[in-house]
């Protein structure tokens, strides 16, 4: 009954936000880099932060450092949705938020090289999640798979976090997917949604990896991770500025140039991640080998599709 009430509260909070977004014109207008063609409400992903606020208030203020970092990074991201902020300010807040998160995880007890590596991976996940909001359904359905996998691991393999926080977040995803997993999305996550959700996923994955000592669990993000890393490499080969927004991700090519439905592309990414996650769980004792093979196969698919169809992106850009 408690979770039903929380679900209703989250729906009500989302509706309230929609009213405010309408009133204050918090919208996303399509541009040449967009994968959508209509004006859409922005910032619907604020529901992820609100779900954690409810969890925090109802469950003894657990994970204080994590919550502090999440609040900071969600605040600057929401402000950025309202009015673009300087990259220096955003980077400073992101780094400060990561410091709080690393305190929560106990990362500062590790060797400095591992701290630096952890920071690079965390910043990479934050940026990858920002791109994930590019097509309808992607960020919501993909993260549902990620959190579902984390829930299973937490309940049946290794307890690494209070399971209630995962439940609250899954309920928030139900709400968000209801409005975003559509042909014509009612809202986008916005920076506040994408960045806060990435921060939460980093926290949960960090808790799991540090508790288990098994870094192969990073494979719970393998599908989008491969797309992101190979796209960065591709752009470096093209001598592009990787800090500038673009439409060169494989999922963008599928949705924009090849005209696959956004929902189909999002579902395929999620389903492939299900296969990888199930494999990691089933072959836990050989997780590194399974992850290596998975990354290799995903990379081959990425390369093959990009090699065959990337010319369509170049033609569209020329026109």
mmCIF file of C-alpha atoms in Angstrom, residues 4-316:
data_model
loop_
_atom_site.group_PDB
_atom_site.id
_atom_site.type_symbol
_atom_site.label_atom_id
_atom_site.label_comp_id
_atom_site.label_asym_id
_atom_site.label_seq_id
_atom_site.Cartn_x
_atom_site.Cartn_y
_atom_site.Cartn_z
ATOM 1 C CA UNK A 4 0.941 2.671 -4.289
ATOM 2 C CA UNK A 5 0.593 5.887 -2.291
ATOM 3 C CA UNK A 6 4.116 6.943 -3.277
ATOM 4 C CA UNK A 7 3.333 6.233 -6.936
ATOM 5 C CA UNK A 8 0.213 8.413 -6.731
ATOM 6 C CA UNK A 9 2.183 11.185 -5.011
ATOM 7 C CA UNK A 10 4.856 11.045 -7.724
ATOM 8 C CA UNK A 11 2.211 11.307 -10.467
ATOM 9 C CA UNK A 12 0.695 14.312 -8.688
ATOM 10 C CA UNK A 13 4.099 15.961 -8.334
ATOM 11 C CA UNK A 14 4.776 15.435 -12.040
ATOM 12 C CA UNK A 15 1.435 17.017 -12.942
ATOM 13 C CA UNK A 16 2.237 19.983 -10.698
ATOM 14 C CA UNK A 17 5.590 20.358 -12.441
ATOM 15 C CA UNK A 18 3.885 20.261 -15.856
ATOM 16 C CA UNK A 19 1.630 23.127 -14.765
ATOM 17 C CA UNK A 20 4.648 25.135 -13.644
ATOM 18 C CA UNK A 21 6.585 24.291 -16.815
ATOM 19 C CA UNK A 22 3.635 25.475 -18.918
ATOM 20 C CA UNK A 23 3.311 28.649 -16.895
ATOM 21 C CA UNK A 24 7.004 29.550 -16.970
ATOM 22 C CA UNK A 25 7.640 28.274 -20.514
ATOM 23 C CA UNK A 26 10.161 25.577 -19.534
ATOM 24 C CA UNK A 27 10.295 23.915 -22.944
ATOM 25 C CA UNK A 28 12.674 22.313 -25.412
ATOM 26 C CA UNK A 29 12.610 23.828 -28.895
ATOM 27 C CA UNK A 30 13.861 21.607 -31.748
ATOM 28 C CA UNK A 31 17.075 22.614 -33.512
ATOM 29 C CA UNK A 32 19.351 21.111 -36.154
ATOM 30 C CA UNK A 33 20.847 18.691 -33.588
ATOM 31 C CA UNK A 34 17.504 17.550 -32.191
ATOM 32 C CA UNK A 35 15.904 14.183 -32.877
ATOM 33 C CA UNK A 36 12.409 15.594 -32.335
ATOM 34 C CA UNK A 37 10.349 18.089 -34.305
ATOM 35 C CA UNK A 38 7.853 19.520 -31.813
ATOM 36 C CA UNK A 39 8.134 21.763 -28.774
ATOM 37 C CA UNK A 40 8.113 19.612 -25.628
ATOM 38 C CA UNK A 41 8.064 20.299 -21.891
ATOM 39 C CA UNK A 42 11.547 20.131 -20.412
ATOM 40 C CA UNK A 43 12.632 18.929 -16.980
ATOM 41 C CA UNK A 44 10.128 16.123 -16.390
ATOM 42 C CA UNK A 45 13.035 14.123 -15.006
ATOM 43 C CA UNK A 46 12.935 16.247 -11.879
ATOM 44 C CA UNK A 47 10.717 13.416 -10.615
ATOM 45 C CA UNK A 48 13.865 11.295 -10.064
ATOM 46 C CA UNK A 49 15.260 13.800 -7.598
ATOM 47 C CA UNK A 50 11.867 14.155 -5.904
ATOM 48 C CA UNK A 51 11.678 10.365 -5.482
ATOM 49 C CA UNK A 52 15.002 10.429 -3.635
ATOM 50 C CA UNK A 53 13.777 13.344 -1.495
ATOM 51 C CA UNK A 54 10.746 11.260 -0.468
ATOM 52 C CA UNK A 55 12.991 8.271 0.269
ATOM 53 C CA UNK A 56 15.366 10.469 2.273
ATOM 54 C CA UNK A 57 12.571 11.941 4.400
ATOM 55 C CA UNK A 58 10.777 8.642 4.993
ATOM 56 C CA UNK A 59 13.761 6.439 5.765
ATOM 57 C CA UNK A 60 15.843 8.103 8.428
ATOM 58 C CA UNK A 61 17.898 10.500 6.267
ATOM 59 C CA UNK A 62 20.138 7.711 4.976
ATOM 60 C CA UNK A 63 23.084 8.398 2.666
ATOM 61 C CA UNK A 64 23.467 12.055 3.705
ATOM 62 C CA UNK A 65 26.587 12.778 1.634
ATOM 63 C CA UNK A 66 25.030 11.225 -1.466
ATOM 64 C CA UNK A 67 21.849 13.244 -0.981
ATOM 65 C CA UNK A 68 23.822 16.468 -0.544
ATOM 66 C CA UNK A 69 25.727 15.870 -3.774
ATOM 67 C CA UNK A 70 22.540 14.923 -5.601
ATOM 68 C CA UNK A 71 20.827 18.108 -4.426
ATOM 69 C CA UNK A 72 23.702 20.279 -5.639
ATOM 70 C CA UNK A 73 23.970 18.652 -9.048
ATOM 71 C CA UNK A 74 20.185 18.590 -9.532
ATOM 72 C CA UNK A 75 19.935 22.280 -8.624
ATOM 73 C CA UNK A 76 22.573 23.462 -11.117
ATOM 74 C CA UNK A 77 21.106 21.174 -13.782
ATOM 75 C CA UNK A 78 17.603 22.576 -13.282
ATOM 76 C CA UNK A 79 18.935 26.132 -13.387
ATOM 77 C CA UNK A 80 20.742 25.187 -16.612
ATOM 78 C CA UNK A 81 17.421 23.961 -18.049
ATOM 79 C CA UNK A 82 15.904 27.361 -17.254
ATOM 80 C CA UNK A 83 18.846 29.406 -18.516
ATOM 81 C CA UNK A 84 22.132 27.956 -19.849
ATOM 82 C CA UNK A 85 24.963 28.412 -17.362
ATOM 83 C CA UNK A 86 28.690 28.693 -17.978
ATOM 84 C CA UNK A 87 30.521 25.417 -18.450
ATOM 85 C CA UNK A 88 32.961 26.403 -15.686
ATOM 86 C CA UNK A 89 30.179 26.828 -13.140
ATOM 87 C CA UNK A 90 28.573 23.530 -14.102
ATOM 88 C CA UNK A 91 31.915 21.716 -13.960
ATOM 89 C CA UNK A 92 32.683 23.194 -10.539
ATOM 90 C CA UNK A 93 29.317 22.068 -9.127
ATOM 91 C CA UNK A 94 29.677 18.646 -10.754
ATOM 92 C CA UNK A 95 33.093 18.157 -9.164
ATOM 93 C CA UNK A 96 31.826 19.333 -5.776
ATOM 94 C CA UNK A 97 28.901 16.919 -6.030
ATOM 95 C CA UNK A 98 31.293 14.108 -6.894
ATOM 96 C CA UNK A 99 33.346 14.919 -3.793
ATOM 97 C CA UNK A 100 30.263 14.397 -1.631
ATOM 98 C CA UNK A 101 29.431 11.176 -3.479
ATOM 99 C CA UNK A 102 32.979 9.874 -3.092
ATOM 100 C CA UNK A 103 32.823 10.620 0.645
ATOM 101 C CA UNK A 104 29.651 8.532 0.801
ATOM 102 C CA UNK A 105 31.229 5.655 -1.094
ATOM 103 C CA UNK A 106 34.553 5.786 0.737
ATOM 104 C CA UNK A 107 36.477 6.303 -2.486
ATOM 105 C CA UNK A 108 39.010 8.609 -0.815
ATOM 106 C CA UNK A 109 40.355 5.636 1.119
ATOM 107 C CA UNK A 110 41.668 4.190 -2.155
ATOM 108 C CA UNK A 111 44.904 4.935 -4.036
ATOM 109 C CA UNK A 112 44.902 8.300 -5.843
ATOM 110 C CA UNK A 113 45.072 6.600 -9.249
ATOM 111 C CA UNK A 114 41.828 4.748 -8.505
ATOM 112 C CA UNK A 115 40.248 7.981 -7.289
ATOM 113 C CA UNK A 116 41.177 9.668 -10.584
ATOM 114 C CA UNK A 117 39.906 6.697 -12.606
ATOM 115 C CA UNK A 118 36.643 6.713 -10.640
ATOM 116 C CA UNK A 119 36.199 10.430 -11.326
ATOM 117 C CA UNK A 120 36.807 9.986 -15.068
ATOM 118 C CA UNK A 121 34.283 7.128 -15.253
ATOM 119 C CA UNK A 122 31.722 9.092 -13.221
ATOM 120 C CA UNK A 123 32.024 12.214 -15.393
ATOM 121 C CA UNK A 124 31.762 9.982 -18.461
ATOM 122 C CA UNK A 125 28.513 8.430 -17.208
ATOM 123 C CA UNK A 126 27.091 11.895 -16.456
ATOM 124 C CA UNK A 127 27.780 13.062 -20.004
ATOM 125 C CA UNK A 128 26.527 9.835 -21.568
ATOM 126 C CA UNK A 129 23.225 10.141 -19.722
ATOM 127 C CA UNK A 130 22.791 13.678 -21.032
ATOM 128 C CA UNK A 131 22.824 12.327 -24.592
ATOM 129 C CA UNK A 132 20.457 9.521 -23.632
ATOM 130 C CA UNK A 133 17.612 12.027 -23.368
ATOM 131 C CA UNK A 134 17.958 12.629 -27.111
ATOM 132 C CA UNK A 135 15.147 10.337 -28.266
ATOM 133 C CA UNK A 136 11.816 9.370 -26.751
ATOM 134 C CA UNK A 137 11.922 6.529 -24.262
ATOM 135 C CA UNK A 138 15.670 5.929 -24.206
ATOM 136 C CA UNK A 139 16.675 7.273 -20.807
ATOM 137 C CA UNK A 140 13.587 5.894 -19.058
ATOM 138 C CA UNK A 141 13.377 2.372 -20.426
ATOM 139 C CA UNK A 142 17.159 1.834 -20.447
ATOM 140 C CA UNK A 143 17.527 2.935 -16.830
ATOM 141 C CA UNK A 144 14.577 0.744 -15.867
ATOM 142 C CA UNK A 145 16.661 -2.211 -17.064
ATOM 143 C CA UNK A 146 19.706 -0.950 -15.145
ATOM 144 C CA UNK A 147 17.773 -0.481 -11.899
ATOM 145 C CA UNK A 148 15.925 -3.762 -12.382
ATOM 146 C CA UNK A 149 19.276 -5.529 -12.645
ATOM 147 C CA UNK A 150 20.569 -3.743 -9.550
ATOM 148 C CA UNK A 151 17.409 -4.723 -7.663
ATOM 149 C CA UNK A 152 17.903 -8.399 -8.561
ATOM 150 C CA UNK A 153 21.564 -8.354 -7.554
ATOM 151 C CA UNK A 154 20.745 -6.563 -4.293
ATOM 152 C CA UNK A 155 18.010 -9.040 -3.368
ATOM 153 C CA UNK A 156 19.413 -12.359 -4.589
ATOM 154 C CA UNK A 157 23.193 -12.072 -4.913
ATOM 155 C CA UNK A 158 24.694 -9.380 -2.684
ATOM 156 C CA UNK A 159 22.975 -6.771 -0.528
ATOM 157 C CA UNK A 160 24.782 -3.488 -1.146
ATOM 158 C CA UNK A 161 22.113 -0.814 -0.577
ATOM 159 C CA UNK A 162 18.764 -0.250 1.121
ATOM 160 C CA UNK A 163 16.368 -1.814 -1.389
ATOM 161 C CA UNK A 164 13.738 0.861 -0.784
ATOM 162 C CA UNK A 165 15.697 3.502 -2.663
ATOM 163 C CA UNK A 166 15.594 1.288 -5.759
ATOM 164 C CA UNK A 167 11.834 0.805 -5.371
ATOM 165 C CA UNK A 168 11.246 4.567 -5.107
ATOM 166 C CA UNK A 169 13.323 5.178 -8.218
ATOM 167 C CA UNK A 170 11.554 2.455 -10.186
ATOM 168 C CA UNK A 171 8.241 4.108 -9.281
ATOM 169 C CA UNK A 172 9.616 7.435 -10.522
ATOM 170 C CA UNK A 173 10.586 5.719 -13.771
ATOM 171 C CA UNK A 174 7.036 4.376 -14.145
ATOM 172 C CA UNK A 175 5.785 7.964 -13.912
ATOM 173 C CA UNK A 176 8.389 9.361 -16.291
ATOM 174 C CA UNK A 177 8.003 6.556 -18.840
ATOM 175 C CA UNK A 178 4.244 7.120 -18.859
ATOM 176 C CA UNK A 179 4.854 10.600 -20.257
ATOM 177 C CA UNK A 180 8.058 10.037 -22.231
ATOM 178 C CA UNK A 181 7.731 6.557 -23.753
ATOM 179 C CA UNK A 182 5.388 7.786 -26.477
ATOM 180 C CA UNK A 183 5.529 8.626 -30.161
ATOM 181 C CA UNK A 184 4.956 12.253 -29.134
ATOM 182 C CA UNK A 185 6.520 12.609 -25.704
ATOM 183 C CA UNK A 186 4.752 14.831 -23.201
ATOM 184 C CA UNK A 187 8.086 15.753 -21.601
ATOM 185 C CA UNK A 188 11.824 15.252 -21.751
ATOM 186 C CA UNK A 189 13.993 14.541 -18.720
ATOM 187 C CA UNK A 190 16.057 17.672 -19.240
ATOM 188 C CA UNK A 191 19.449 18.200 -17.644
ATOM 189 C CA UNK A 192 17.869 17.958 -14.195
ATOM 190 C CA UNK A 193 16.538 14.494 -15.011
ATOM 191 C CA UNK A 194 19.424 13.087 -17.027
ATOM 192 C CA UNK A 195 22.182 14.318 -14.726
ATOM 193 C CA UNK A 196 20.407 13.466 -11.468
ATOM 194 C CA UNK A 197 19.560 9.985 -12.761
ATOM 195 C CA UNK A 198 23.156 9.451 -13.857
ATOM 196 C CA UNK A 199 24.349 10.569 -10.409
ATOM 197 C CA UNK A 200 21.992 8.088 -8.765
ATOM 198 C CA UNK A 201 23.137 5.246 -11.040
ATOM 199 C CA UNK A 202 26.783 6.091 -10.284
ATOM 200 C CA UNK A 203 25.991 5.903 -6.567
ATOM 201 C CA UNK A 204 24.259 2.524 -6.834
ATOM 202 C CA UNK A 205 26.873 1.023 -9.150
ATOM 203 C CA UNK A 206 29.636 2.388 -6.933
ATOM 204 C CA UNK A 207 28.061 0.787 -3.871
ATOM 205 C CA UNK A 208 27.819 -2.546 -5.702
ATOM 206 C CA UNK A 209 31.331 -2.504 -7.143
ATOM 207 C CA UNK A 210 32.975 -1.487 -3.867
ATOM 208 C CA UNK A 211 30.979 -4.021 -1.841
ATOM 209 C CA UNK A 212 31.620 -6.887 -4.272
ATOM 210 C CA UNK A 213 35.103 -5.913 -5.403
ATOM 211 C CA UNK A 214 33.974 -6.761 -8.935
ATOM 212 C CA UNK A 215 34.374 -3.908 -11.411
ATOM 213 C CA UNK A 216 32.759 -6.033 -14.136
ATOM 214 C CA UNK A 217 29.377 -4.841 -12.836
ATOM 215 C CA UNK A 218 30.059 -1.673 -14.839
ATOM 216 C CA UNK A 219 28.751 -3.860 -17.653
ATOM 217 C CA UNK A 220 25.238 -3.046 -16.445
ATOM 218 C CA UNK A 221 25.789 0.065 -18.596
ATOM 219 C CA UNK A 222 27.597 -1.739 -21.412
ATOM 220 C CA UNK A 223 25.268 -1.030 -24.346
ATOM 221 C CA UNK A 224 25.108 2.718 -24.002
ATOM 222 C CA UNK A 225 28.679 2.785 -22.739
ATOM 223 C CA UNK A 226 30.005 1.213 -25.945
ATOM 224 C CA UNK A 227 27.914 3.597 -28.061
ATOM 225 C CA UNK A 228 29.250 6.586 -26.129
ATOM 226 C CA UNK A 229 32.931 5.611 -26.091
ATOM 227 C CA UNK A 230 33.051 4.591 -29.763
ATOM 228 C CA UNK A 231 31.211 7.759 -30.763
ATOM 229 C CA UNK A 232 33.824 9.835 -28.934
ATOM 230 C CA UNK A 233 36.582 7.918 -30.749
ATOM 231 C CA UNK A 234 34.764 8.427 -34.062
ATOM 232 C CA UNK A 235 34.504 12.169 -33.475
ATOM 233 C CA UNK A 236 38.181 12.381 -32.525
ATOM 234 C CA UNK A 237 39.050 10.625 -35.789
ATOM 235 C CA UNK A 238 36.912 13.228 -37.595
ATOM 236 C CA UNK A 239 38.869 15.916 -35.675
ATOM 237 C CA UNK A 240 35.700 17.321 -34.116
ATOM 238 C CA UNK A 241 35.386 19.126 -30.808
ATOM 239 C CA UNK A 242 33.901 16.420 -28.579
ATOM 240 C CA UNK A 243 32.562 19.051 -26.179
ATOM 241 C CA UNK A 244 30.132 20.396 -28.799
ATOM 242 C CA UNK A 245 26.664 18.809 -29.124
ATOM 243 C CA UNK A 246 26.182 16.446 -32.064
ATOM 244 C CA UNK A 247 24.009 13.726 -33.629
ATOM 245 C CA UNK A 248 26.568 10.993 -34.243
ATOM 246 C CA UNK A 249 25.564 8.388 -31.664
ATOM 247 C CA UNK A 250 24.475 5.103 -33.194
ATOM 248 C CA UNK A 251 21.004 5.445 -31.687
ATOM 249 C CA UNK A 252 20.702 8.899 -33.298
ATOM 250 C CA UNK A 253 21.694 7.479 -36.676
ATOM 251 C CA UNK A 254 19.048 4.769 -36.321
ATOM 252 C CA UNK A 255 16.333 7.221 -35.283
ATOM 253 C CA UNK A 256 17.166 10.172 -37.539
ATOM 254 C CA UNK A 257 18.804 8.948 -40.733
ATOM 255 C CA UNK A 258 17.395 5.401 -40.870
ATOM 256 C CA UNK A 259 13.974 6.591 -39.613
ATOM 257 C CA UNK A 260 13.410 3.827 -37.079
ATOM 258 C CA UNK A 261 10.796 4.675 -34.466
ATOM 259 C CA UNK A 262 12.273 6.262 -31.344
ATOM 260 C CA UNK A 263 10.448 3.708 -29.238
ATOM 261 C CA UNK A 264 11.802 0.809 -31.296
ATOM 262 C CA UNK A 265 15.379 2.056 -30.982
ATOM 263 C CA UNK A 266 14.986 2.648 -27.244
ATOM 264 C CA UNK A 267 13.451 -0.791 -26.761
ATOM 265 C CA UNK A 268 16.218 -2.515 -28.721
ATOM 266 C CA UNK A 269 18.896 -0.821 -26.618
ATOM 267 C CA UNK A 270 17.067 -1.835 -23.448
ATOM 268 C CA UNK A 271 16.561 -5.433 -24.590
ATOM 269 C CA UNK A 272 20.206 -5.853 -25.582
ATOM 270 C CA UNK A 273 21.193 -4.483 -22.173
ATOM 271 C CA UNK A 274 18.854 -7.043 -20.583
ATOM 272 C CA UNK A 275 20.803 -9.798 -22.358
ATOM 273 C CA UNK A 276 24.144 -8.393 -21.211
ATOM 274 C CA UNK A 277 22.940 -7.908 -17.632
ATOM 275 C CA UNK A 278 21.444 -11.402 -17.418
ATOM 276 C CA UNK A 279 24.707 -12.805 -18.750
ATOM 277 C CA UNK A 280 26.749 -10.914 -16.169
ATOM 278 C CA UNK A 281 24.533 -12.276 -13.409
ATOM 279 C CA UNK A 282 24.420 -15.833 -14.745
ATOM 280 C CA UNK A 283 28.175 -15.965 -15.476
ATOM 281 C CA UNK A 284 29.149 -14.031 -12.354
ATOM 282 C CA UNK A 285 32.205 -16.213 -11.765
ATOM 283 C CA UNK A 286 33.400 -15.469 -15.313
ATOM 284 C CA UNK A 287 32.066 -11.910 -15.476
ATOM 285 C CA UNK A 288 35.218 -10.348 -16.934
ATOM 286 C CA UNK A 289 35.304 -12.774 -19.841
ATOM 287 C CA UNK A 290 31.605 -12.348 -20.503
ATOM 288 C CA UNK A 291 31.901 -8.566 -20.373
ATOM 289 C CA UNK A 292 34.895 -8.562 -22.726
ATOM 290 C CA UNK A 293 33.039 -10.723 -25.265
ATOM 291 C CA UNK A 294 29.927 -8.544 -24.937
ATOM 292 C CA UNK A 295 31.902 -5.351 -25.528
ATOM 293 C CA UNK A 296 33.589 -6.926 -28.551
ATOM 294 C CA UNK A 297 30.264 -7.976 -30.103
ATOM 295 C CA UNK A 298 28.648 -4.608 -29.390
ATOM 296 C CA UNK A 299 31.644 -2.851 -30.935
ATOM 297 C CA UNK A 300 31.443 -4.989 -34.080
ATOM 298 C CA UNK A 301 27.749 -4.158 -34.493
ATOM 299 C CA UNK A 302 28.438 -0.465 -33.911
ATOM 300 C CA UNK A 303 31.245 -0.416 -36.480
ATOM 301 C CA UNK A 304 29.289 -2.371 -39.088
ATOM 302 C CA UNK A 305 26.193 -0.163 -38.900
ATOM 303 C CA UNK A 306 28.187 3.067 -38.798
ATOM 304 C CA UNK A 307 30.353 2.003 -41.742
ATOM 305 C CA UNK A 308 27.319 1.127 -43.858
ATOM 306 C CA UNK A 309 25.015 4.022 -43.035
ATOM 307 C CA UNK A 310 27.063 6.969 -41.761
ATOM 308 C CA UNK A 311 27.037 8.497 -45.256
ATOM 309 C CA UNK A 312 23.352 9.271 -44.656
ATOM 310 C CA UNK A 313 24.342 11.531 -41.776
ATOM 311 C CA UNK A 314 26.882 13.309 -43.985
ATOM 312 C CA UNK A 315 24.279 13.789 -46.733
ATOM 313 C CA UNK A 316 21.748 15.181 -44.275
#
